[in-house]
Amino acid sequence: MEAFSFAQIPIDRSRPLQPQLHSALLSRINEGLLPAGTRLPSSRRLADELGVSRNTVLIVIDQLKAEGYLESRPGSGVAVKSELPAGKVARVQWQSQEHLPPLSRVGQQWSNYEAISHEQCLPFTVGVPDLKAFPDATWLRLQRRHQERMPLRGFQEDQGYQPLRESLTHYLKTSRGVICDADQIIITQGAQQALALCALVLLDEEDTVMLEEPGYRGARDAFKSRNAHFYAVGLGDNGIDVTALPQSPPGRLLYTTPTHQYPLGGILPAADRLRLLDWAARHRLWVIEDDYDSEFHFHAKPIAALQGMAEQTPVLYMGSFSKTLYPALRLGYLVVPKPLVPTLVAAKRALGGETPLLTQAVVADFIAEGHFIRHLRRMRQLYQCKWDHLRALVEDQLKGLATPVARSAGMHLALMIDCQSDVELASEFRGAGFGSTPLSWYYASGKGRSGLVLGFANTSEAEREEGISVLRDLIPRC
Ligand SMILES: Cc1ncc(COP(=O)(O)O)c(C=O)c1O
């Protein structure tokens, strides 16, 4: 074997030298490039060859000796030890879970999980607002205001930045009819963290959760973290079918999207809301109300939140800034009955603790100074135009191929499509440069209606035209 040349070890002088030399020698020993018994050049020569100080070399050699990789040999300098520390001889390239120590039961379930790809926001990717319409100038001005504030660089409150909770209290009361004070709000890392916290605090392993079918996959994912079973409640014309709520509920939690059923739309009428709340109170159940996009209704004024109507039922109300501002902010909120706050905050601490303070401070002012309401108003008009355009295109070009679900509106359009595999259809559409979600993915059972859900908020006119024309070609072949 050719003698190893130490001079070839690359050293980046802009980074700390000792850790580089340590990891370079260690990986070469582990990879067998410096086999047991190999003698190292003298420290002086090594330092010359590598272009580092002799002191650096001596420190690294001492460390590798202490770790059991090198040894001093009387009269012949330093050499690679003949017996290396157990398990360090060759780095194993783990190819599958099989050879690793066992995972938890939840981990095992997730290791077979079919991931949703979020590689990029393509036109029609679901859940993405119009990213170009974001009021950057205002945002940057507010951000500059808070950027250098030292209190925002440390820790404050796991529950969330007080001024943001105050701003939200006012907004939620006036816009959504949510009755709460700032002490009841917990700021979360998106609605997804709110769901994860509820799963952790309200469910035991293998409990059953009642939820709408079709419904939000992110909620199912959160509940799966407790290995939950699902009891699917079907939909009526306007959201969850309250006549299908079980007389003997199989669990203690119902997840619902009453203000705008996800993904098919529909606003649950007031009488049905009262019936649902009464049913939940009678059976002592928790209700999670996900108010994910109530801000974007075009044809009907959104009804006030279930939370505000609930007198006897413990409703956990959640919302998100993902659609009203943008998803990468990762900001959401949970409004809960007061006695539950300390428990949920403790769970939040365990799951990551504080939400970034600078973002919270900016959003607090953004709401308090009226920018949020103005932005929502603009977006509502913009999305309505996009929606009208998309509906017209679908009616004109996909007649007989796809049935649009008119009430889905908001930021997406659900299309019912008879096809062999909507997953395949979505993948071909993706191949043409367009995002979408197969409708079947919204069914917990995996056996639902087939179709595509198209997020239109982040599309341009030309993209909508091209996308629908691509679908006109793809659907007959699917
Ligand atoms: C029904 C529903 N709930 C919640 C969310 C928001 O999740 P997050 O705030 O974690 O982005 C979404 C986003 O797509 C959603 O569709």
CSV table of C-alpha atoms and ligand atoms in Angstrom, one decimal:
chain,number,residue,atom,x,y,z
A,1,MET,CA,0.0,0.0,0.0
A,2,GLU,CA,1.2,3.4,-0.9
A,3,ALA,CA,2.6,5.4,2.0
A,4,PHE,CA,0.1,7.9,3.3
A,5,SER,CA,0.9,11.5,2.6
A,6,PHE,CA,0.1,13.7,5.5
A,7,ALA,CA,0.7,16.8,3.3
A,8,GLN,CA,-2.6,15.9,1.5
A,9,ILE,CA,-4.8,16.5,4.5
A,10,PRO,CA,-6.7,19.6,3.5
A,11,ILE,CA,-6.5,22.4,6.2
A,12,ASP,CA,-8.8,25.4,6.0
A,13,ARG,CA,-6.9,28.2,7.7
A,14,SER,CA,-10.1,30.3,8.1
A,15,ARG,CA,-11.5,27.7,10.6
A,16,PRO,CA,-10.1,26.5,14.0
A,17,LEU,CA,-7.2,24.2,13.3
A,18,GLN,CA,-7.2,21.7,16.1
A,19,PRO,CA,-10.7,20.3,15.6
A,20,GLN,CA,-9.9,20.0,11.8
A,21,LEU,CA,-6.7,18.1,12.4
A,22,HIS,CA,-8.3,15.9,15.0
A,23,SER,CA,-11.2,14.9,12.8
A,24,ALA,CA,-9.0,14.5,9.7
A,25,LEU,CA,-6.7,12.0,11.6
A,26,LEU,CA,-9.5,10.3,13.3
A,27,SER,CA,-11.5,9.7,10.1
A,28,ARG,CA,-8.4,8.4,8.3
A,29,ILE,CA,-7.7,5.9,11.2
A,30,ASN,CA,-11.4,4.8,11.1
A,31,GLU,CA,-11.4,4.4,7.4
A,32,GLY,CA,-8.3,2.3,7.5
A,33,LEU,CA,-6.1,4.7,5.6
A,34,LEU,CA,-3.8,4.8,8.6
A,35,PRO,CA,-3.9,1.2,9.7
A,36,ALA,CA,-2.8,-0.1,13.1
A,37,GLY,CA,0.9,0.2,13.7
A,38,THR,CA,1.3,3.1,11.2
A,39,ARG,CA,4.0,5.5,12.5
A,40,LEU,CA,3.3,9.2,12.4
A,41,PRO,CA,6.1,11.5,11.3
A,42,SER,CA,7.7,13.6,14.1
A,43,SER,CA,5.5,16.4,15.4
A,44,ARG,CA,7.9,18.9,13.8
A,45,ARG,CA,7.7,17.3,10.4
A,46,LEU,CA,3.9,16.9,10.6
A,47,ALA,CA,3.6,20.6,11.5
A,48,ASP,CA,5.7,21.5,8.5
A,49,GLU,CA,3.8,19.3,6.1
A,50,LEU,CA,0.5,20.5,7.2
A,51,GLY,CA,1.5,24.2,7.6
A,52,VAL,CA,0.3,24.4,11.2
A,53,SER,CA,2.1,25.1,14.4
A,54,ARG,CA,3.9,22.3,16.2
A,55,ASN,CA,1.9,23.1,19.3
A,56,THR,CA,-1.4,22.4,17.4
A,57,VAL,CA,0.0,19.0,16.3
A,58,LEU,CA,1.1,18.1,19.9
A,59,ILE,CA,-2.3,19.0,21.4
A,60,VAL,CA,-4.1,16.9,18.8
A,61,ILE,CA,-1.7,13.9,19.2
A,62,ASP,CA,-2.2,14.1,23.0
A,63,GLN,CA,-6.0,14.1,22.5
A,64,LEU,CA,-5.9,11.1,20.2
A,65,LYS,CA,-3.6,9.2,22.6
A,66,ALA,CA,-6.1,10.0,25.5
A,67,GLU,CA,-8.9,8.7,23.3
A,68,GLY,CA,-7.0,5.4,22.7
A,69,TYR,CA,-6.2,5.9,18.9
A,70,LEU,CA,-2.5,6.6,19.2
A,71,GLU,CA,0.3,5.4,21.4
A,72,SER,CA,3.9,6.4,22.1
A,73,ARG,CA,6.4,3.6,21.2
A,74,PRO,CA,9.6,3.9,23.1
A,75,GLY,CA,12.4,4.9,20.6
A,76,SER,CA,10.1,5.0,17.6
A,77,GLY,CA,7.7,8.0,18.2
A,78,VAL,CA,3.9,7.8,17.9
A,79,ALA,CA,1.9,5.2,16.1
A,80,VAL,CA,-1.7,4.1,15.5
A,81,LYS,CA,-2.7,1.7,18.2
A,82,SER,CA,-3.0,-1.9,17.4
A,83,GLU,CA,-6.3,-2.3,19.3
A,84,LEU,CA,-8.6,0.6,18.6
A,85,PRO,CA,-11.5,1.6,20.8
A,86,ALA,CA,-14.4,-0.9,20.3
A,87,GLY,CA,-16.8,0.0,17.5
A,88,LYS,CA,-14.5,2.8,16.1
A,89,VAL,CA,-12.6,0.8,13.5
A,90,ALA,CA,-14.9,1.3,10.6
A,91,ARG,CA,-17.8,3.6,10.4
A,92,VAL,CA,-20.9,1.6,9.6
A,93,GLN,CA,-23.0,3.0,6.8
A,94,TRP,CA,-26.5,2.3,8.3
A,95,GLN,CA,-28.6,1.4,5.3
A,96,SER,CA,-31.8,0.5,7.1
A,97,GLN,CA,-33.5,0.6,10.5
A,98,GLU,CA,-33.1,-3.2,10.9
A,99,HIS,CA,-29.6,-3.0,12.3
A,100,LEU,CA,-30.1,-0.1,14.6
A,101,PRO,CA,-31.5,-0.3,18.1
A,102,PRO,CA,-35.4,-0.5,18.2
A,103,LEU,CA,-37.6,2.5,17.8
A,104,SER,CA,-40.6,3.4,19.9
A,105,ARG,CA,-44.0,2.2,18.6
A,106,VAL,CA,-44.7,5.7,17.2
A,107,GLY,CA,-41.2,5.9,15.7
A,108,GLN,CA,-41.9,2.6,13.9
A,109,GLN,CA,-45.1,3.9,12.6
A,110,TRP,CA,-43.4,7.0,11.3
A,111,SER,CA,-40.6,5.1,9.7
A,112,ASN,CA,-43.1,3.8,7.1
A,113,TYR,CA,-44.6,7.2,6.6
A,114,GLU,CA,-45.3,8.5,3.1
A,115,ALA,CA,-43.9,12.0,3.4
A,116,ILE,CA,-45.6,15.0,1.8
A,117,SER,CA,-43.0,16.8,-0.2
A,118,HIS,CA,-42.7,20.5,0.4
A,119,GLU,CA,-39.6,20.9,-1.8
A,120,GLN,CA,-40.9,24.1,-3.1
A,121,CYS,CA,-44.0,26.2,-3.4
A,122,LEU,CA,-45.2,25.5,-6.9
A,123,PRO,CA,-48.3,27.1,-8.4
A,124,PHE,CA,-51.3,25.3,-6.9
A,125,THR,CA,-49.4,24.0,-3.9
A,126,VAL,CA,-52.1,23.9,-1.2
A,127,GLY,CA,-52.0,26.2,1.8
A,128,VAL,CA,-49.6,28.9,0.4
A,129,PRO,CA,-50.9,32.5,0.4
A,130,ASP,CA,-49.8,35.0,-2.3
A,131,LEU,CA,-46.2,35.4,-1.2
A,132,LYS,CA,-45.5,38.4,-3.5
A,133,ALA,CA,-48.4,40.4,-2.0
A,134,PHE,CA,-46.9,40.5,1.4
A,135,PRO,CA,-46.4,44.0,2.8
A,136,ASP,CA,-42.6,43.9,3.0
A,137,ALA,CA,-42.0,47.6,3.6
A,138,THR,CA,-44.3,47.8,6.6
A,139,TRP,CA,-42.9,44.5,8.0
A,140,LEU,CA,-39.3,45.6,7.6
A,141,ARG,CA,-40.1,48.9,9.3
A,142,LEU,CA,-41.6,47.1,12.3
A,143,GLN,CA,-38.7,44.6,12.4
A,144,ARG,CA,-36.2,47.4,12.5
A,145,ARG,CA,-38.1,48.9,15.4
A,146,HIS,CA,-37.5,45.7,17.4
A,147,GLN,CA,-34.3,44.4,15.9
A,148,GLU,CA,-31.9,45.7,18.5
A,149,ARG,CA,-34.1,45.4,21.6
A,150,MET,CA,-32.0,43.3,24.1
A,151,PRO,CA,-35.1,41.8,25.9
A,152,LEU,CA,-36.1,40.1,22.7
A,153,ARG,CA,-32.7,38.3,22.6
A,154,GLY,CA,-33.1,36.3,25.8
A,155,PHE,CA,-36.0,34.5,27.3
A,156,GLN,CA,-39.4,35.9,28.2
A,157,GLU,CA,-42.4,33.6,28.4
A,158,ASP,CA,-43.0,30.2,27.1
A,159,GLN,CA,-46.7,31.1,26.9
A,160,GLY,CA,-45.9,33.8,24.3
A,161,TYR,CA,-45.0,37.4,24.2
A,162,GLN,CA,-47.6,39.4,26.2
A,163,PRO,CA,-48.2,42.2,23.7
A,164,LEU,CA,-48.9,39.7,21.0
A,165,ARG,CA,-51.4,37.9,23.2
A,166,GLU,CA,-53.0,41.3,24.0
A,167,SER,CA,-53.2,42.2,20.3
A,168,LEU,CA,-54.7,38.8,19.5
A,169,THR,CA,-57.3,39.0,22.2
A,170,HIS,CA,-58.7,42.1,20.7
A,171,TYR,CA,-58.5,40.8,17.1
A,172,LEU,CA,-60.1,37.4,18.0
A,173,LYS,CA,-62.9,39.1,19.9
A,174,THR,CA,-63.8,41.6,17.2
A,175,SER,CA,-63.2,39.4,14.2
A,176,ARG,CA,-64.0,35.9,15.3
A,177,GLY,CA,-66.2,36.3,18.4
A,178,VAL,CA,-63.7,34.4,20.5
A,179,ILE,CA,-64.3,35.2,24.2
A,180,CYS,CA,-61.0,35.1,26.0
A,181,ASP,CA,-58.4,37.2,27.7
A,182,ALA,CA,-54.7,37.3,27.0
A,183,ASP,CA,-54.0,34.8,29.8
A,184,GLN,CA,-55.8,32.1,27.9
A,185,ILE,CA,-53.7,32.4,24.8
A,186,ILE,CA,-50.7,30.3,24.1
A,187,ILE,CA,-48.5,31.2,21.1
A,188,THR,CA,-47.3,28.2,19.2
A,189,GLN,CA,-45.0,27.3,16.4
A,190,GLY,CA,-47.8,27.1,13.8
A,191,ALA,CA,-51.1,25.4,14.4
A,192,GLN,CA,-49.2,22.2,14.0
A,193,GLN,CA,-47.5,22.7,17.4
A,194,ALA,CA,-50.9,23.5,18.9
A,195,LEU,CA,-52.2,20.2,17.6
A,196,ALA,CA,-49.1,18.4,19.0
A,197,LEU,CA,-49.6,20.0,22.4
A,198,CYS,CA,-53.2,18.9,22.5
A,199,ALA,CA,-52.3,15.4,21.5
A,200,LEU,CA,-49.7,15.2,24.3
A,201,VAL,CA,-51.8,16.7,27.0
A,202,LEU,CA,-55.3,15.3,26.1
A,203,LEU,CA,-54.6,11.8,24.8
A,204,ASP,CA,-53.3,8.7,26.3
A,205,GLU,CA,-51.6,6.1,24.1
A,206,GLU,CA,-54.0,4.4,21.7
A,207,ASP,CA,-57.0,6.6,22.6
A,208,THR,CA,-59.6,7.2,19.9
A,209,VAL,CA,-60.0,10.7,18.4
A,210,MET,CA,-63.2,11.6,16.6
A,211,LEU,CA,-62.6,13.7,13.5
A,212,GLU,CA,-64.1,14.8,10.2
A,213,GLU,CA,-63.7,12.7,7.1
A,214,PRO,CA,-62.3,14.0,4.9
A,215,GLY,CA,-60.1,16.2,7.1
A,216,TYR,CA,-56.8,17.7,7.8
A,217,ARG,CA,-53.9,15.3,7.6
A,218,GLY,CA,-51.7,17.5,9.8
A,219,ALA,CA,-54.1,16.9,12.6
A,220,ARG,CA,-54.0,13.1,12.1
A,221,ASP,CA,-50.2,13.3,12.2
A,222,ALA,CA,-50.3,15.0,15.5
A,223,PHE,CA,-52.7,12.5,17.0
A,224,LYS,CA,-50.6,9.6,15.6
A,225,SER,CA,-47.8,10.8,17.9
A,226,ARG,CA,-50.0,9.2,20.6
A,227,ASN,CA,-50.7,6.1,18.5
A,228,ALA,CA,-54.3,7.3,18.3
A,229,HIS,CA,-57.2,5.4,16.6
A,230,PHE,CA,-59.5,7.4,14.5
A,231,TYR,CA,-63.3,7.5,14.5
A,232,ALA,CA,-64.4,9.3,11.3
A,233,VAL,CA,-67.5,11.4,11.3
A,234,GLY,CA,-68.8,12.1,7.7
A,235,LEU,CA,-69.9,15.4,6.3
A,236,GLY,CA,-73.3,16.9,5.7
A,237,ASP,CA,-73.9,19.7,3.2
A,238,ASN,CA,-72.2,22.3,5.4
A,239,GLY,CA,-69.4,20.6,7.3
A,240,ILE,CA,-69.4,17.9,9.9
A,241,ASP,CA,-72.7,15.8,9.9
A,242,VAL,CA,-73.9,16.4,13.5
A,243,THR,CA,-76.5,13.7,13.1
A,244,ALA,CA,-73.6,11.2,12.7
A,245,LEU,CA,-71.9,12.1,16.1
A,246,PRO,CA,-71.8,8.8,18.0
A,247,GLN,CA,-74.2,8.3,20.9
A,248,SER,CA,-71.5,6.5,22.8
A,249,PRO,CA,-68.4,8.5,22.0
A,250,PRO,CA,-65.4,6.2,21.7
A,251,GLY,CA,-62.9,8.8,23.0
A,252,ARG,CA,-62.8,12.2,24.7
A,253,LEU,CA,-61.7,14.4,21.9
A,254,LEU,CA,-63.4,15.8,18.7
A,255,TYR,CA,-61.3,17.7,16.1
A,256,THR,CA,-63.4,19.9,13.8
A,257,THR,CA,-63.1,22.8,11.3
A,258,PRO,CA,-66.6,24.3,11.7
A,259,THR,CA,-66.0,27.7,10.2
A,260,HIS,CA,-64.7,26.3,6.9
A,261,GLN,CA,-64.6,22.6,6.6
A,262,TYR,CA,-61.2,21.4,5.5
A,263,PRO,CA,-60.8,20.7,2.6
A,264,LEU,CA,-64.3,20.6,1.2
A,265,GLY,CA,-65.6,23.9,2.7
A,266,GLY,CA,-69.0,24.5,4.2
A,267,ILE,CA,-69.9,26.7,7.2
A,268,LEU,CA,-71.5,24.8,10.0
A,269,PRO,CA,-74.9,26.5,10.7
A,270,ALA,CA,-75.5,27.9,14.1
A,271,ALA,CA,-78.1,25.3,15.0
A,272,ASP,CA,-75.7,22.5,14.2
A,273,ARG,CA,-73.0,24.2,16.3
A,274,LEU,CA,-75.3,24.3,19.3
A,275,ARG,CA,-76.2,20.7,18.8
A,276,LEU,CA,-72.5,19.7,18.6
A,277,LEU,CA,-71.6,21.7,21.7
A,278,ASP,CA,-74.5,20.2,23.6
A,279,TRP,CA,-73.5,16.7,22.5
A,280,ALA,CA,-69.9,17.3,23.7
A,281,ALA,CA,-71.0,18.8,27.0
A,282,ARG,CA,-73.3,15.9,27.7
A,283,HIS,CA,-70.5,13.4,27.1
A,284,ARG,CA,-67.7,15.5,28.8
A,285,LEU,CA,-65.6,15.8,25.7
A,286,TRP,CA,-62.9,18.2,24.6
A,287,VAL,CA,-63.5,19.9,21.3
A,288,ILE,CA,-60.6,21.2,19.2
A,289,GLU,CA,-61.8,24.0,16.9
A,290,ASP,CA,-59.3,24.6,14.0
A,291,ASP,CA,-60.1,28.0,12.6
A,292,TYR,CA,-57.4,27.8,10.0
A,293,ASP,CA,-58.6,30.2,7.3
A,294,SER,CA,-61.8,31.8,8.5
A,295,GLU,CA,-60.6,35.2,7.2
A,296,PHE,CA,-61.1,34.2,3.6
A,297,HIS,CA,-64.8,33.8,2.9
A,298,PHE,CA,-66.2,35.3,-0.3
A,299,HIS,CA,-69.8,34.3,-0.5
A,300,ALA,CA,-70.9,34.2,3.2
A,301,LYS,CA,-69.8,36.1,6.2
A,302,PRO,CA,-68.1,33.8,8.5
A,303,ILE,CA,-70.0,32.7,11.6
A,304,ALA,CA,-68.5,33.5,14.9
A,305,ALA,CA,-66.3,30.8,16.3
A,306,LEU,CA,-67.7,27.8,18.2
A,307,GLN,CA,-65.5,28.9,21.1
A,308,GLY,CA,-67.6,32.0,21.6
A,309,MET,CA,-70.9,30.0,21.6
A,310,ALA,CA,-69.6,27.4,24.0
A,311,GLU,CA,-71.0,27.9,27.5
A,312,GLN,CA,-70.7,24.4,28.9
A,313,THR,CA,-68.2,22.8,26.6
A,314,PRO,CA,-64.4,23.1,26.9
A,315,VAL,CA,-63.4,24.2,23.4
A,316,LEU,CA,-59.7,24.6,22.5
A,317,TYR,CA,-59.6,27.1,19.7
A,318,MET,CA,-56.6,27.3,17.4
A,319,GLY,CA,-55.5,29.5,14.6
A,320,SER,CA,-52.5,30.2,12.4
A,321,PHE,CA,-50.7,33.0,10.7
A,322,SER,CA,-49.6,30.6,7.9
A,323,LYS,CA,-52.4,31.7,5.6
A,324,THR,CA,-52.9,35.2,6.8
A,325,LEU,CA,-49.2,36.2,6.7
A,326,TYR,CA,-47.0,33.3,5.5
A,327,PRO,CA,-46.2,29.7,6.5
A,328,ALA,CA,-42.5,30.1,7.1
A,329,LEU,CA,-43.2,32.4,10.0
A,330,ARG,CA,-44.3,29.2,11.9
A,331,LEU,CA,-46.7,31.1,14.1
A,332,GLY,CA,-50.0,30.0,15.5
A,333,TYR,CA,-52.1,30.3,18.7
A,334,LEU,CA,-54.2,28.2,21.0
A,335,VAL,CA,-57.0,29.6,23.1
A,336,VAL,CA,-57.9,27.3,26.0
A,337,PRO,CA,-59.8,27.2,29.3
A,338,LYS,CA,-57.7,28.9,32.0
A,339,PRO,CA,-57.0,25.8,34.1
A,340,LEU,CA,-55.4,24.1,31.1
A,341,VAL,CA,-52.9,26.9,30.5
A,342,PRO,CA,-50.1,25.8,32.9
A,343,THR,CA,-50.3,22.2,31.6
A,344,LEU,CA,-50.0,23.2,28.0
A,345,VAL,CA,-47.2,25.7,28.7
A,346,ALA,CA,-45.3,22.9,30.5
A,347,ALA,CA,-45.8,20.7,27.4
A,348,LYS,CA,-44.7,23.5,25.1
A,349,ARG,CA,-41.5,24.0,27.2
A,350,ALA,CA,-40.8,20.3,26.8
A,351,LEU,CA,-41.4,20.4,23.1
A,352,GLY,CA,-39.0,23.3,22.4
A,353,GLY,CA,-39.9,26.2,24.6
A,354,GLU,CA,-40.2,29.8,23.5
A,355,THR,CA,-41.4,31.0,20.1
A,356,PRO,CA,-39.0,33.4,18.4
A,357,LEU,CA,-39.5,36.8,20.2
A,358,LEU,CA,-38.6,39.1,17.4
A,359,THR,CA,-41.3,37.6,15.1
A,360,GLN,CA,-43.8,37.8,17.9
A,361,ALA,CA,-43.0,41.5,18.6
A,362,VAL,CA,-43.4,42.4,14.9
A,363,VAL,CA,-46.7,40.6,14.6
A,364,ALA,CA,-48.0,42.2,17.8
A,365,ASP,CA,-47.4,45.7,16.3
A,366,PHE,CA,-48.6,44.6,12.9
A,367,ILE,CA,-52.0,43.7,14.4
A,368,ALA,CA,-52.2,46.5,16.9
A,369,GLU,CA,-51.4,49.2,14.3
A,370,GLY,CA,-54.1,48.0,11.9
A,371,HIS,CA,-51.8,46.6,9.2
A,372,PHE,CA,-53.2,43.1,9.7
A,373,ILE,CA,-56.8,44.0,9.1
A,374,ARG,CA,-55.8,46.0,6.0
A,375,HIS,CA,-53.7,43.2,4.7
A,376,LEU,CA,-56.5,40.7,5.2
A,377,ARG,CA,-58.9,43.0,3.4
A,378,ARG,CA,-56.6,43.3,0.4
A,379,MET,CA,-56.0,39.6,0.3
A,380,ARG,CA,-59.7,38.8,0.5
A,381,GLN,CA,-60.3,40.9,-2.6
A,382,LEU,CA,-57.3,39.5,-4.4
A,383,TYR,CA,-58.2,35.9,-3.6
A,384,GLN,CA,-61.8,36.5,-4.7
A,385,CYS,CA,-60.6,37.6,-8.1
A,386,LYS,CA,-58.3,34.6,-8.4
A,387,TRP,CA,-61.1,32.3,-7.3
A,388,ASP,CA,-63.6,33.7,-9.9
A,389,HIS,CA,-61.0,33.3,-12.6
A,390,LEU,CA,-60.1,29.7,-11.6
A,391,ARG,CA,-63.8,28.7,-11.3
A,392,ALA,CA,-64.5,30.1,-14.8
A,393,LEU,CA,-61.5,28.3,-16.3
A,394,VAL,CA,-62.6,25.0,-14.6
A,395,GLU,CA,-66.2,25.3,-15.8
A,396,ASP,CA,-65.0,26.2,-19.3
A,397,GLN,CA,-62.2,23.7,-19.8
A,398,LEU,CA,-62.8,20.8,-17.4
A,399,LYS,CA,-66.5,20.3,-18.0
A,400,GLY,CA,-67.3,16.6,-17.7
A,401,LEU,CA,-63.8,15.9,-16.4
A,402,ALA,CA,-63.8,17.4,-12.9
A,403,THR,CA,-66.5,18.6,-10.6
A,404,PRO,CA,-65.5,21.6,-8.6
A,405,VAL,CA,-66.6,21.8,-4.9
A,406,ALA,CA,-67.8,25.4,-5.0
A,407,ARG,CA,-67.9,25.9,-1.2
A,408,SER,CA,-64.2,25.0,-0.8
A,409,ALA,CA,-63.2,28.6,-1.9
A,410,GLY,CA,-61.0,30.4,0.6
A,411,MET,CA,-57.5,29.7,-0.8
A,412,HIS,CA,-58.1,26.4,-2.5
A,413,LEU,CA,-60.4,24.6,-4.9
A,414,ALA,CA,-61.3,21.0,-4.4
A,415,LEU,CA,-62.0,19.1,-7.7
A,416,MET,CA,-63.7,15.7,-7.7
A,417,ILE,CA,-62.2,13.6,-10.4
A,418,ASP,CA,-63.0,10.1,-11.4
A,419,CYS,CA,-59.6,8.5,-11.9
A,420,GLN,CA,-57.6,5.3,-11.2
A,421,SER,CA,-55.2,7.1,-8.9
A,422,ASP,CA,-55.3,10.7,-7.8
A,423,VAL,CA,-51.9,10.3,-6.3
A,424,GLU,CA,-50.6,9.4,-9.8
A,425,LEU,CA,-52.5,12.4,-11.3
A,426,ALA,CA,-51.0,14.8,-8.7
A,427,SER,CA,-47.5,13.4,-9.5
A,428,GLU,CA,-47.9,13.9,-13.2
A,429,PHE,CA,-49.2,17.4,-12.6
A,430,ARG,CA,-46.2,18.0,-10.5
A,431,GLY,CA,-44.0,16.8,-13.3
A,432,ALA,CA,-45.5,19.6,-15.4
A,433,GLY,CA,-44.4,22.1,-12.7
A,434,PHE,CA,-47.6,22.3,-10.6
A,435,GLY,CA,-48.4,21.5,-7.0
A,436,SER,CA,-51.7,20.0,-5.7
A,437,THR,CA,-52.8,17.5,-3.1
A,438,PRO,CA,-54.6,14.3,-4.0
A,439,LEU,CA,-58.1,14.4,-2.5
A,440,SER,CA,-57.8,10.8,-1.2
A,441,TRP,CA,-55.0,11.9,1.2
A,442,TYR,CA,-57.6,13.8,3.3
A,443,TYR,CA,-59.4,10.5,4.2
A,444,ALA,CA,-58.0,8.7,7.3
A,445,SER,CA,-59.2,5.4,5.8
A,446,GLY,CA,-57.3,6.1,2.6
A,447,LYS,CA,-60.5,5.1,0.7
A,448,GLY,CA,-62.2,8.3,-0.1
A,449,ARG,CA,-63.2,10.3,-3.1
A,450,SER,CA,-60.6,10.9,-5.7
A,451,GLY,CA,-59.7,14.3,-7.0
A,452,LEU,CA,-57.2,17.1,-6.6
A,453,VAL,CA,-57.1,20.1,-4.2
A,454,LEU,CA,-55.6,23.1,-5.9
A,455,GLY,CA,-54.2,26.0,-3.8
A,456,PHE,CA,-54.8,29.1,-6.0
A,457,ALA,CA,-53.8,31.9,-3.7
A,458,ASN,CA,-50.1,31.9,-4.9
A,459,THR,CA,-50.9,31.6,-8.6
A,460,SER,CA,-50.7,34.2,-11.4
A,461,GLU,CA,-53.3,34.4,-14.1
A,462,ALA,CA,-51.0,32.8,-16.6
A,463,GLU,CA,-50.2,29.9,-14.2
A,464,ARG,CA,-53.9,29.3,-13.6
A,465,GLU,CA,-54.5,29.2,-17.4
A,466,GLU,CA,-51.6,26.9,-18.0
A,467,GLY,CA,-52.3,24.6,-15.1
A,468,ILE,CA,-55.9,24.0,-16.1
A,469,SER,CA,-55.0,23.4,-19.7
A,470,VAL,CA,-52.4,20.8,-18.4
A,471,LEU,CA,-55.1,19.1,-16.4
A,472,ARG,CA,-57.4,19.0,-19.4
A,473,ASP,CA,-54.8,16.8,-21.1
A,474,LEU,CA,-53.9,14.7,-18.0
A,475,ILE,CA,-57.3,13.9,-16.6
A,476,PRO,CA,-58.6,11.8,-19.5
A,477,ARG,CA,-55.5,9.6,-19.3
A,478,CYS,CA,-55.6,9.1,-15.5
B,1,LIG,C1,-56.8,22.7,8.5
B,1,LIG,C2,-55.5,23.3,8.8
B,1,LIG,N1,-55.2,23.6,10.0
B,1,LIG,C3,-54.0,24.2,10.3
B,1,LIG,C4,-53.1,24.6,9.3
B,1,LIG,C5,-51.9,25.4,9.6
B,1,LIG,O1,-50.9,24.8,10.0
B,1,LIG,P1,-49.6,25.6,10.4
B,1,LIG,O2,-50.0,26.8,11.2
B,1,LIG,O3,-48.8,24.6,11.3
B,1,LIG,O4,-48.9,26.0,9.2
B,1,LIG,C6,-53.4,24.3,8.0
B,1,LIG,C7,-52.4,24.6,7.0
B,1,LIG,O5,-52.4,24.1,5.9
B,1,LIG,C8,-54.6,23.6,7.7
B,1,LIG,O6,-54.9,23.4,6.5
